[in-house]
Short mmCIF file of C-alpha atoms in Angstrom, two decimals:
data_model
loop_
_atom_site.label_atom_id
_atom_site.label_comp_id
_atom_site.label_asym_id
_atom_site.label_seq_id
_atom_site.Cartn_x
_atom_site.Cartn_y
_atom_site.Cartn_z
CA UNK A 71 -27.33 -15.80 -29.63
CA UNK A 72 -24.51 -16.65 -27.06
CA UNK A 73 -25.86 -18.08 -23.73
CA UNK A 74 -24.74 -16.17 -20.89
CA UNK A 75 -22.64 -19.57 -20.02
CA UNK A 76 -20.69 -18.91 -22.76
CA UNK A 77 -20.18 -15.52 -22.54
CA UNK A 78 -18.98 -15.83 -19.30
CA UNK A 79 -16.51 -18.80 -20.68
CA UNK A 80 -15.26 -16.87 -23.17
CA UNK A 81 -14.60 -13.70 -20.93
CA UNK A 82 -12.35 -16.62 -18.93
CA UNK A 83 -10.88 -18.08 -21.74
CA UNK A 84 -9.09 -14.96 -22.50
CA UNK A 85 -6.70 -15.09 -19.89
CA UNK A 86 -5.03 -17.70 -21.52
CA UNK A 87 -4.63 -15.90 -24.94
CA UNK A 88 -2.74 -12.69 -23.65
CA UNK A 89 -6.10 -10.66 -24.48
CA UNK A 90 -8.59 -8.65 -22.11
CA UNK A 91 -11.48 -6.34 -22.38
CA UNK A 92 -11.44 -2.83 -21.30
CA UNK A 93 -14.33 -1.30 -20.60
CA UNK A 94 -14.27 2.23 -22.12
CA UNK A 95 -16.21 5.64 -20.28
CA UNK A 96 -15.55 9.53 -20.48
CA UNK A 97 -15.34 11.42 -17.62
CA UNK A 98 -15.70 14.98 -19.00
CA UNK A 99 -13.45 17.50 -21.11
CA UNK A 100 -12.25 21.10 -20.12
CA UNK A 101 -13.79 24.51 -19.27
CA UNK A 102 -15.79 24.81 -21.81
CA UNK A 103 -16.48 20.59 -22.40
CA UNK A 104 -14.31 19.81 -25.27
CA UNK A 105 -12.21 17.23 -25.87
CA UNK A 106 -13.57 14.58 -23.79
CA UNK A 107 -11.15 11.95 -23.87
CA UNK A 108 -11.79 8.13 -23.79
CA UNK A 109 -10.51 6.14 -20.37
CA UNK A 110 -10.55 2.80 -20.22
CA UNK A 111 -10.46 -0.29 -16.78
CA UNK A 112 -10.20 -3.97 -16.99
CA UNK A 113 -14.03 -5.54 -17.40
CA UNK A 114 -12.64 -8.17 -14.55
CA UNK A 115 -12.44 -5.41 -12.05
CA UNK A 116 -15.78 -4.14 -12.55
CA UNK A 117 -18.62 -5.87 -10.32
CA UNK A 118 -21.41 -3.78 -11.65
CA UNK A 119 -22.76 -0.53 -13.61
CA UNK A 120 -25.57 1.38 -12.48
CA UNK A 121 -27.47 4.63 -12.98
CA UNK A 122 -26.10 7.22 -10.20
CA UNK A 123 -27.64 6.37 -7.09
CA UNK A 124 -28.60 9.02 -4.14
CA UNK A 125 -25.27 9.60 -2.57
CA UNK A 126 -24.77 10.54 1.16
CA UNK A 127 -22.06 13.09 1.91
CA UNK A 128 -19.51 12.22 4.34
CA UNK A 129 -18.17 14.73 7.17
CA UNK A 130 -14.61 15.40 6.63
CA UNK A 131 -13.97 13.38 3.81
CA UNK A 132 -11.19 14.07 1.65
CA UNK A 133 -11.22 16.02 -1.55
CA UNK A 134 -12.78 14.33 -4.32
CA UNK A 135 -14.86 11.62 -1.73
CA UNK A 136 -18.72 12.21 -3.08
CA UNK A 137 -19.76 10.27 -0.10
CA UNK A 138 -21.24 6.86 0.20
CA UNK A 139 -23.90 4.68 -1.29
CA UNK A 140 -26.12 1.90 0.36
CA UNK A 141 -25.57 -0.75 -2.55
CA UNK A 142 -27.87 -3.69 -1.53
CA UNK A 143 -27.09 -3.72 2.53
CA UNK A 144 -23.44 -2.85 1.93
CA UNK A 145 -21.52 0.94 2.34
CA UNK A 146 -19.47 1.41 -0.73
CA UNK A 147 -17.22 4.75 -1.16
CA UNK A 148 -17.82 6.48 -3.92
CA UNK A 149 -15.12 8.41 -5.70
CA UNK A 150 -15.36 11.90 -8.55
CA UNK A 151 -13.16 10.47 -10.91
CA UNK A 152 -14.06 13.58 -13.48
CA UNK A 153 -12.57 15.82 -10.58
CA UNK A 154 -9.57 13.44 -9.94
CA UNK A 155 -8.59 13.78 -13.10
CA UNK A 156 -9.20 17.43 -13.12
CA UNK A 157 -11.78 17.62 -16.17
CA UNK A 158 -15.51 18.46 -15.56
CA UNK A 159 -18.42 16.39 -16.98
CA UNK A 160 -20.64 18.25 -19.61
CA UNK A 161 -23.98 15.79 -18.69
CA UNK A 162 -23.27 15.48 -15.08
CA UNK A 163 -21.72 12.46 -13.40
CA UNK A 164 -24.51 10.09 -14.42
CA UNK A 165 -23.03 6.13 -13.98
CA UNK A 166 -21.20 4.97 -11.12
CA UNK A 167 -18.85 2.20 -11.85
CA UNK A 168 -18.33 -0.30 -8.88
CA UNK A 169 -15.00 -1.81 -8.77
CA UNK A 170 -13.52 -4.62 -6.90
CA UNK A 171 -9.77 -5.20 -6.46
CA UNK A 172 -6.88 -5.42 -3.97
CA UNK A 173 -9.39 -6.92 -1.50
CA UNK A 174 -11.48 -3.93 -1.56
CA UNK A 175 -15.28 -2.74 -3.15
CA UNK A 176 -15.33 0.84 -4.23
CA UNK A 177 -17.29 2.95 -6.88
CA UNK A 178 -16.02 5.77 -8.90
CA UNK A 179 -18.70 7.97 -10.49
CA UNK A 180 -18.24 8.82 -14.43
CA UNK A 181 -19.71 11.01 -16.73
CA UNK A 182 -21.43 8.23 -19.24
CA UNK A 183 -19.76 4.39 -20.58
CA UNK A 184 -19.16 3.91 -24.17
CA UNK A 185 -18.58 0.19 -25.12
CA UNK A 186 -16.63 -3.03 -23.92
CA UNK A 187 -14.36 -3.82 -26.47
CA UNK A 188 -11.84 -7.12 -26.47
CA UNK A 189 -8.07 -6.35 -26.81
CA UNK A 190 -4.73 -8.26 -27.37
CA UNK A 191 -2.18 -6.92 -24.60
CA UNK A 192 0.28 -6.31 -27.17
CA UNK A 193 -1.89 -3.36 -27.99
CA UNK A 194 -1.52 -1.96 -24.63
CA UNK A 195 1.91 0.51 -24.17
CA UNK A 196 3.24 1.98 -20.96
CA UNK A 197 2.58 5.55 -20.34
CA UNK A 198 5.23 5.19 -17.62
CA UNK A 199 6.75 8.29 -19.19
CA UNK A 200 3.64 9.84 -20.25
CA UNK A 201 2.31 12.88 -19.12
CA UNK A 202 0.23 12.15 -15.58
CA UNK A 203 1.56 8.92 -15.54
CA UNK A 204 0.50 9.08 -12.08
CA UNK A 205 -2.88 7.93 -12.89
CA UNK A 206 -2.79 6.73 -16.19
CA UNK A 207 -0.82 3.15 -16.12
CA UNK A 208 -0.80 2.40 -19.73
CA UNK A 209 -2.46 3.43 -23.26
CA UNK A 210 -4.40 1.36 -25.45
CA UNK A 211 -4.29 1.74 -29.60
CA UNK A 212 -7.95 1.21 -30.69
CA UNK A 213 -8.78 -0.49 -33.98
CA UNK A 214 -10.87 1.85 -36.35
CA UNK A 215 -13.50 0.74 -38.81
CA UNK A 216 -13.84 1.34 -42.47
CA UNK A 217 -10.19 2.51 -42.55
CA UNK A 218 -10.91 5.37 -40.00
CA UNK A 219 -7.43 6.32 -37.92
CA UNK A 220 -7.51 3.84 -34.41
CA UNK A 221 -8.66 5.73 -30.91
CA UNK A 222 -6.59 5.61 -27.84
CA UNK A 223 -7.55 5.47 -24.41
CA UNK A 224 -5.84 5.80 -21.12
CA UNK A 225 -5.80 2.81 -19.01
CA UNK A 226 -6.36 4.40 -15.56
CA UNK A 227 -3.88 3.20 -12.40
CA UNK A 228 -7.06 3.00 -9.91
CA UNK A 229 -4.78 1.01 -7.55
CA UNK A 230 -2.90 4.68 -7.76
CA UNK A 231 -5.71 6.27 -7.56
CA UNK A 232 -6.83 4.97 -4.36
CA UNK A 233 -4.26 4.72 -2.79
CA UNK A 234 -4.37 8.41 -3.12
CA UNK A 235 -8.02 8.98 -2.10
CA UNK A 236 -7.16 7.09 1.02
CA UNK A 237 -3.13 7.20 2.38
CA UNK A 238 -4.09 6.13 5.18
CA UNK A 239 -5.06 3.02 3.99
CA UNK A 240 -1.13 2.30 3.38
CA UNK A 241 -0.43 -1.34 4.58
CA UNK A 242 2.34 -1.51 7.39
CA UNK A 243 5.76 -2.65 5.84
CA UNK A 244 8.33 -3.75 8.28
CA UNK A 245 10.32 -6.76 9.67
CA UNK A 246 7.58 -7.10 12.58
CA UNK A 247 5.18 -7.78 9.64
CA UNK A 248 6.85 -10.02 7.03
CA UNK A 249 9.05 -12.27 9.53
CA UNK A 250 12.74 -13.25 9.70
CA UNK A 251 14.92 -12.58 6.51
CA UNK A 252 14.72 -14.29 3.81
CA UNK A 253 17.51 -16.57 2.51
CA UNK A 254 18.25 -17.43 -1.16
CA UNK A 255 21.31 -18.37 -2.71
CA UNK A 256 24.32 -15.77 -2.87
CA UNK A 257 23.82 -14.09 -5.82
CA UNK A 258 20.46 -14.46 -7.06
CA UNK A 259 17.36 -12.21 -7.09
CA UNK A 260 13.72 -11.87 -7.20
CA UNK A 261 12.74 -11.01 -10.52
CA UNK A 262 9.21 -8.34 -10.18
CA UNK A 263 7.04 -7.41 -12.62
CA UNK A 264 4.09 -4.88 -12.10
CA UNK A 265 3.32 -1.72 -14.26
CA UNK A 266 1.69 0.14 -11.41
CA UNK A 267 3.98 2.91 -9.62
CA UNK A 268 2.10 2.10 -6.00
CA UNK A 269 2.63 -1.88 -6.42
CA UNK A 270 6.35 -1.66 -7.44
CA UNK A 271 7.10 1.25 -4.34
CA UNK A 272 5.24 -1.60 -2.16
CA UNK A 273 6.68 -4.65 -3.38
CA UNK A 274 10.26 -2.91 -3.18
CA UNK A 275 9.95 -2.30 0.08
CA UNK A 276 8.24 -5.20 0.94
CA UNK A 277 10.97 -7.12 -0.60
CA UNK A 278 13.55 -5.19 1.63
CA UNK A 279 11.71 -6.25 4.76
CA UNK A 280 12.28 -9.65 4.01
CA UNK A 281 16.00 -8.84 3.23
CA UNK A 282 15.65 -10.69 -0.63
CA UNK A 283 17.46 -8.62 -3.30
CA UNK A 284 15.49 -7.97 -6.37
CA UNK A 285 15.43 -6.65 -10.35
CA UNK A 286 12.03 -4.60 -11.08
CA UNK A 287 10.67 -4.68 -14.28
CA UNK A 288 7.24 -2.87 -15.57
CA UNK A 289 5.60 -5.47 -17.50
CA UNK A 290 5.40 -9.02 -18.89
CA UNK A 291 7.42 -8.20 -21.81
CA UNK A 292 10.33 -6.45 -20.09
CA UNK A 293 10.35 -9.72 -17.76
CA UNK A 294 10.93 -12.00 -20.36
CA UNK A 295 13.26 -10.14 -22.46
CA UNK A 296 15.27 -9.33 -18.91
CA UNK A 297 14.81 -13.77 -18.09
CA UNK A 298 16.35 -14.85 -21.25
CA UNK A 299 19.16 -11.62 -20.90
CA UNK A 300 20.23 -13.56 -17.68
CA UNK A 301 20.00 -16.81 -18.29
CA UNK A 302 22.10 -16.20 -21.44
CA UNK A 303 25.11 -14.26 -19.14
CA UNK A 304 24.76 -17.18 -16.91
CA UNK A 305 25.38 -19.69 -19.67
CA UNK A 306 28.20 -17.96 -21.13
CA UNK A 307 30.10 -17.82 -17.56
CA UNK A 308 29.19 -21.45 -17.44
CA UNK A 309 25.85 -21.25 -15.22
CA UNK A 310 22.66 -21.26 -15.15
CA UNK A 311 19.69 -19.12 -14.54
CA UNK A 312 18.96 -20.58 -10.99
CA UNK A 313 21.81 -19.31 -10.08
CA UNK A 314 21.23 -15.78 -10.75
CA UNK A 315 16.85 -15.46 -10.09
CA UNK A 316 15.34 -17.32 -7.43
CA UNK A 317 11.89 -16.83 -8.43
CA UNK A 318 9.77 -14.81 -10.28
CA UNK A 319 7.04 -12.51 -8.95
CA UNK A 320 4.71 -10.90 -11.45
CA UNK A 321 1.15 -9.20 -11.92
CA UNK A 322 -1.56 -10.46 -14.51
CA UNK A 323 -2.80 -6.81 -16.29
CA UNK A 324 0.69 -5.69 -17.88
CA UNK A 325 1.10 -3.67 -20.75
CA UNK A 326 2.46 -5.60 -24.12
CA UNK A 327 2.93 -9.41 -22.15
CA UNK A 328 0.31 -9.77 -19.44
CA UNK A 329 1.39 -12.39 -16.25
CA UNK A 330 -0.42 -15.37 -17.33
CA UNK A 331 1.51 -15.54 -20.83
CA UNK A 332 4.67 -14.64 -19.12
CA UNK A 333 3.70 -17.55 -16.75
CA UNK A 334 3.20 -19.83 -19.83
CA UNK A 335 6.22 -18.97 -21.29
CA UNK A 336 8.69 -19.26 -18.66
CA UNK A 337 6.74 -22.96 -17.88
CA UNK A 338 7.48 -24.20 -21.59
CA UNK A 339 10.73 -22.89 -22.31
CA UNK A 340 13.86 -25.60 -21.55
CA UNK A 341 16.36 -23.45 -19.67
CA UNK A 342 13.40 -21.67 -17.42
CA UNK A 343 10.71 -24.46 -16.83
CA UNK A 344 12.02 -25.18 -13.14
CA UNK A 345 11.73 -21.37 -11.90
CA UNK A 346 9.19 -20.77 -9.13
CA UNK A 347 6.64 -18.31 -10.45
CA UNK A 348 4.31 -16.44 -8.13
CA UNK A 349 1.66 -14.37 -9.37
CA UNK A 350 0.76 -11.21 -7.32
CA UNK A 351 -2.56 -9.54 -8.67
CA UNK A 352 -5.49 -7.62 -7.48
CA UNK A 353 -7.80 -9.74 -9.48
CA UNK A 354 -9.51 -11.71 -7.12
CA UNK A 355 -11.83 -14.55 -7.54
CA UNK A 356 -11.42 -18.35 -8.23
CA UNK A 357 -11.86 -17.94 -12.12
CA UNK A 358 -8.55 -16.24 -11.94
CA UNK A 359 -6.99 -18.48 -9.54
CA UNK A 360 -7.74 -21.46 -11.94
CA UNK A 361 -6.41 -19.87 -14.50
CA UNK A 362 -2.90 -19.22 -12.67
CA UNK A 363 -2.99 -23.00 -11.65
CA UNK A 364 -3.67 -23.84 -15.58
CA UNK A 365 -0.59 -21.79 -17.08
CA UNK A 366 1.60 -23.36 -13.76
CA UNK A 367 2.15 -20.93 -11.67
CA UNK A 368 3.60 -22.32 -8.41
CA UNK A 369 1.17 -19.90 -6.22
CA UNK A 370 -1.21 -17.20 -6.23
CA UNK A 371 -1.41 -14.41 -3.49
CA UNK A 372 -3.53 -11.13 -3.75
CA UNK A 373 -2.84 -7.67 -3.56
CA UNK A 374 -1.10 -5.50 -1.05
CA UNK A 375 -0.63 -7.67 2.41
CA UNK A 376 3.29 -7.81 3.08
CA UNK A 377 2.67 -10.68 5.42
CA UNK A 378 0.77 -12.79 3.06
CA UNK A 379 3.33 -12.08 0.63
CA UNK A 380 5.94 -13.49 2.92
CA UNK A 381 4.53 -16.48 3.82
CA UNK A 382 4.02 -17.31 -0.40
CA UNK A 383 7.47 -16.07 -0.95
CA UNK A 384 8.76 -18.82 2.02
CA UNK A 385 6.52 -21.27 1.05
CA UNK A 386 6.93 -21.49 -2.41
CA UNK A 387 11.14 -20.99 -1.88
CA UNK A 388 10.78 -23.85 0.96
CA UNK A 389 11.51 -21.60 4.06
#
C-alpha cells in the first residue's frame, strides 16, 4: 500500500504532466428523480468531505443560501447546489463538499460523491457553447471498462457559481484600484487565458483599468495555437513575437492544455522562451506555487484582486 506521503506526491506530481483528478458527485435528477447526471470539481479545490452537518439558517439570505455551518471554530457558507442547478436530490442532500479557492472557504451541499478518478486535460472540452454554460465550464469524456461506452461529466464553473450566490462580493475595478496606466510597447498585447466566463469579464476589465490592450483566449490550447499564429506573422513581416505580446497571463485548470504545460511549453520552445509568463489561478497553496516556479513561470498571483494583479503585471513588465 501507498503511504499517504506518496499519495500526496503523486497528487503534486500531476501538475507537471497536464493531468488532474476530478472528484465526481450527483446532485439529483428531475421531478420524478431520473436521470441523475454525474458533475465533477478539481480534487485541489476541495479541503474536505463530510456527512451533512446541522446547518443554521440565515435571515435574508439569498435564494439557494442553506445557511451556515460551525466547521471546527470557523463560519463557512453553505450553498444547495442540487437547487442551483435546478434538479432535486432523490436521497436528500446528504455530503457537503467544502471548497477552497479565490481566497475564499465555502461548502456546497450534494446529494451523494461517487469516486475520484485521475484525468489527462486533453480529455477535458469546453462547454463554452454548451447548454448552461453558465455553470458548467467544461465536460469531461470518462474512460469505460470492459469496452462499456465512456461517461461524461460536467465540470462545474463554481467561481461562476459564486459569484452568483454572492454579487456583492464583486471586487472593485477601476483606475483608483490598479494604479497609473500601464505602458508596453506600441503594438503589443497581453495574451489571457482562462475558461471561466466571470474570470475573463474580470480580467478584461481589469486589463482596461490598467490601459494594456489584450487577446482573450479560453484555454491552454487556444493560447498556444494563438502564440505560435503570432509569432509566425511576426516572422514573416520580419519581427518577432516580442514585438506583438508583451506577456502572457494564464490560469492552471483549462480545458484540453492546462497553464502549467502551456507554461512549459512556451519556456522550452526557441522563438518564445524569453516571454514573461504570469500565472493567475484560484488554486492557492505553496504546492502549487512550487510547481509554477518549477515549469518557469516568471510570477504567481491569486484570484480576483485587480490591485494585486497590477502590481505582478508592473513588476514582472519592470514598471
Amino acid at each position: 500500500m501507498k503511504s499517504v506521503q506518496q499519495e500526496v506526491d503523486e497528487r503534486s506530481n500531476l501538475t507537471g504532466t497536464n493531468k488532474f483528478e476530478l472528484l465526481l458527485f450527483r446532485l439529483g435528477g428531475d421531478d420524478n428523480g431520473e436521470r441523475s447526471e454525474l458533475f465533477g470539481i478539481n480534487v485541489f479545490k476541495i479541503r474536505e468531505i463530510v456527512a451533512m452537518p446541522q446547518i443554521t439558517a440565515v435571515a435574508g439570505s439569498p435564494a439557494h443560501v442553506l445557511g451556515v455551518v460551525n466547521l471546527r471554530g470557523q463560519i463557512i457558507q453553505v450553498l444547495d447546489l442540487p437547487a442551483i442547478a435546478g434538479v432535486k436530490p432523490k436521497t436528500g442532500l446528504n455530503i457537503m463538499l467544502v471548497t477552497e479557492f479565490a481566497r475564499t472557504t465555502q461548502a456546497f451541499a450534494v446529494e451523494s460523491v461517487e469516486e475520484i478518478v485521475r484525468l489527462d486535460w486533453s480529455q477535458v472540452m469546453s462547454a463554452e457553447k454548451s447548454a448552461g454554460s453558465g455553470m458548467v465550464t467544461s465536460i469531461a469524456r470518462l474512460e469505460g471498462e470492459n469496452g462499456e461506452p465512456g461517461r461524461l461529466a460536467q465540470v462545474l464553473d463554481v467561481e461562476t457559481i459564486l459569484r452568483n450566490m454572492n454579487p456583492e462580493s464583486a471586487p472593485e475595478i477601476s483606475s483608483q484600484t490598479v494604479g497609473a496606466k500601464i505602458q508596453i510597447k506600441p503594438g503589443s498585447v497581453i495574451l489571457a487565458a482562462d475558461d471561466s466566463v466571470v474570470a475573463r469579464a474580470l480580467i478584461e476589465q481589469g486589463l482596461d483599468a490598467m490601459g494594456l490592450p489584450f487577446t482573450m483566449t479560453k484555454s491552454g490550447k487556444e493560447a498556444w495555437d494563438q502564440l505560435n499564429t503570432i509569432a509566425s506573422a511576426a516572422e514573416t513581416e520580419g519581427r518577432s513575437v516580442y514585438d506583438r505580446v508583451a506577456l502572457v497571463l494564464t490560469d492552471l485548470e483549462m480545458p484540453e492544455m492546462d497553464g502549467f504545460t502551456l507554461t512549459r511549453n512556451i519556456k522550452k520552445s526557441a522563438r518564445l522562451a524569453n516571454l514573461p509568463v504570469v500565472i493567475h489561478s484560484s488554486l492557492s497553496g505553496t504546492t502549487n506555487e512550487e510547481h509554477v516556479k518549477n515549469v518557469g513561470a516568471d510570477a504567481y498571483v491569486a484570484k480576483f484582486s485587480a490591485e494585486d494583479l497590477s502590481t505582478t503585471l508592473r513588476r514582472v513588465l519592470k514598471q
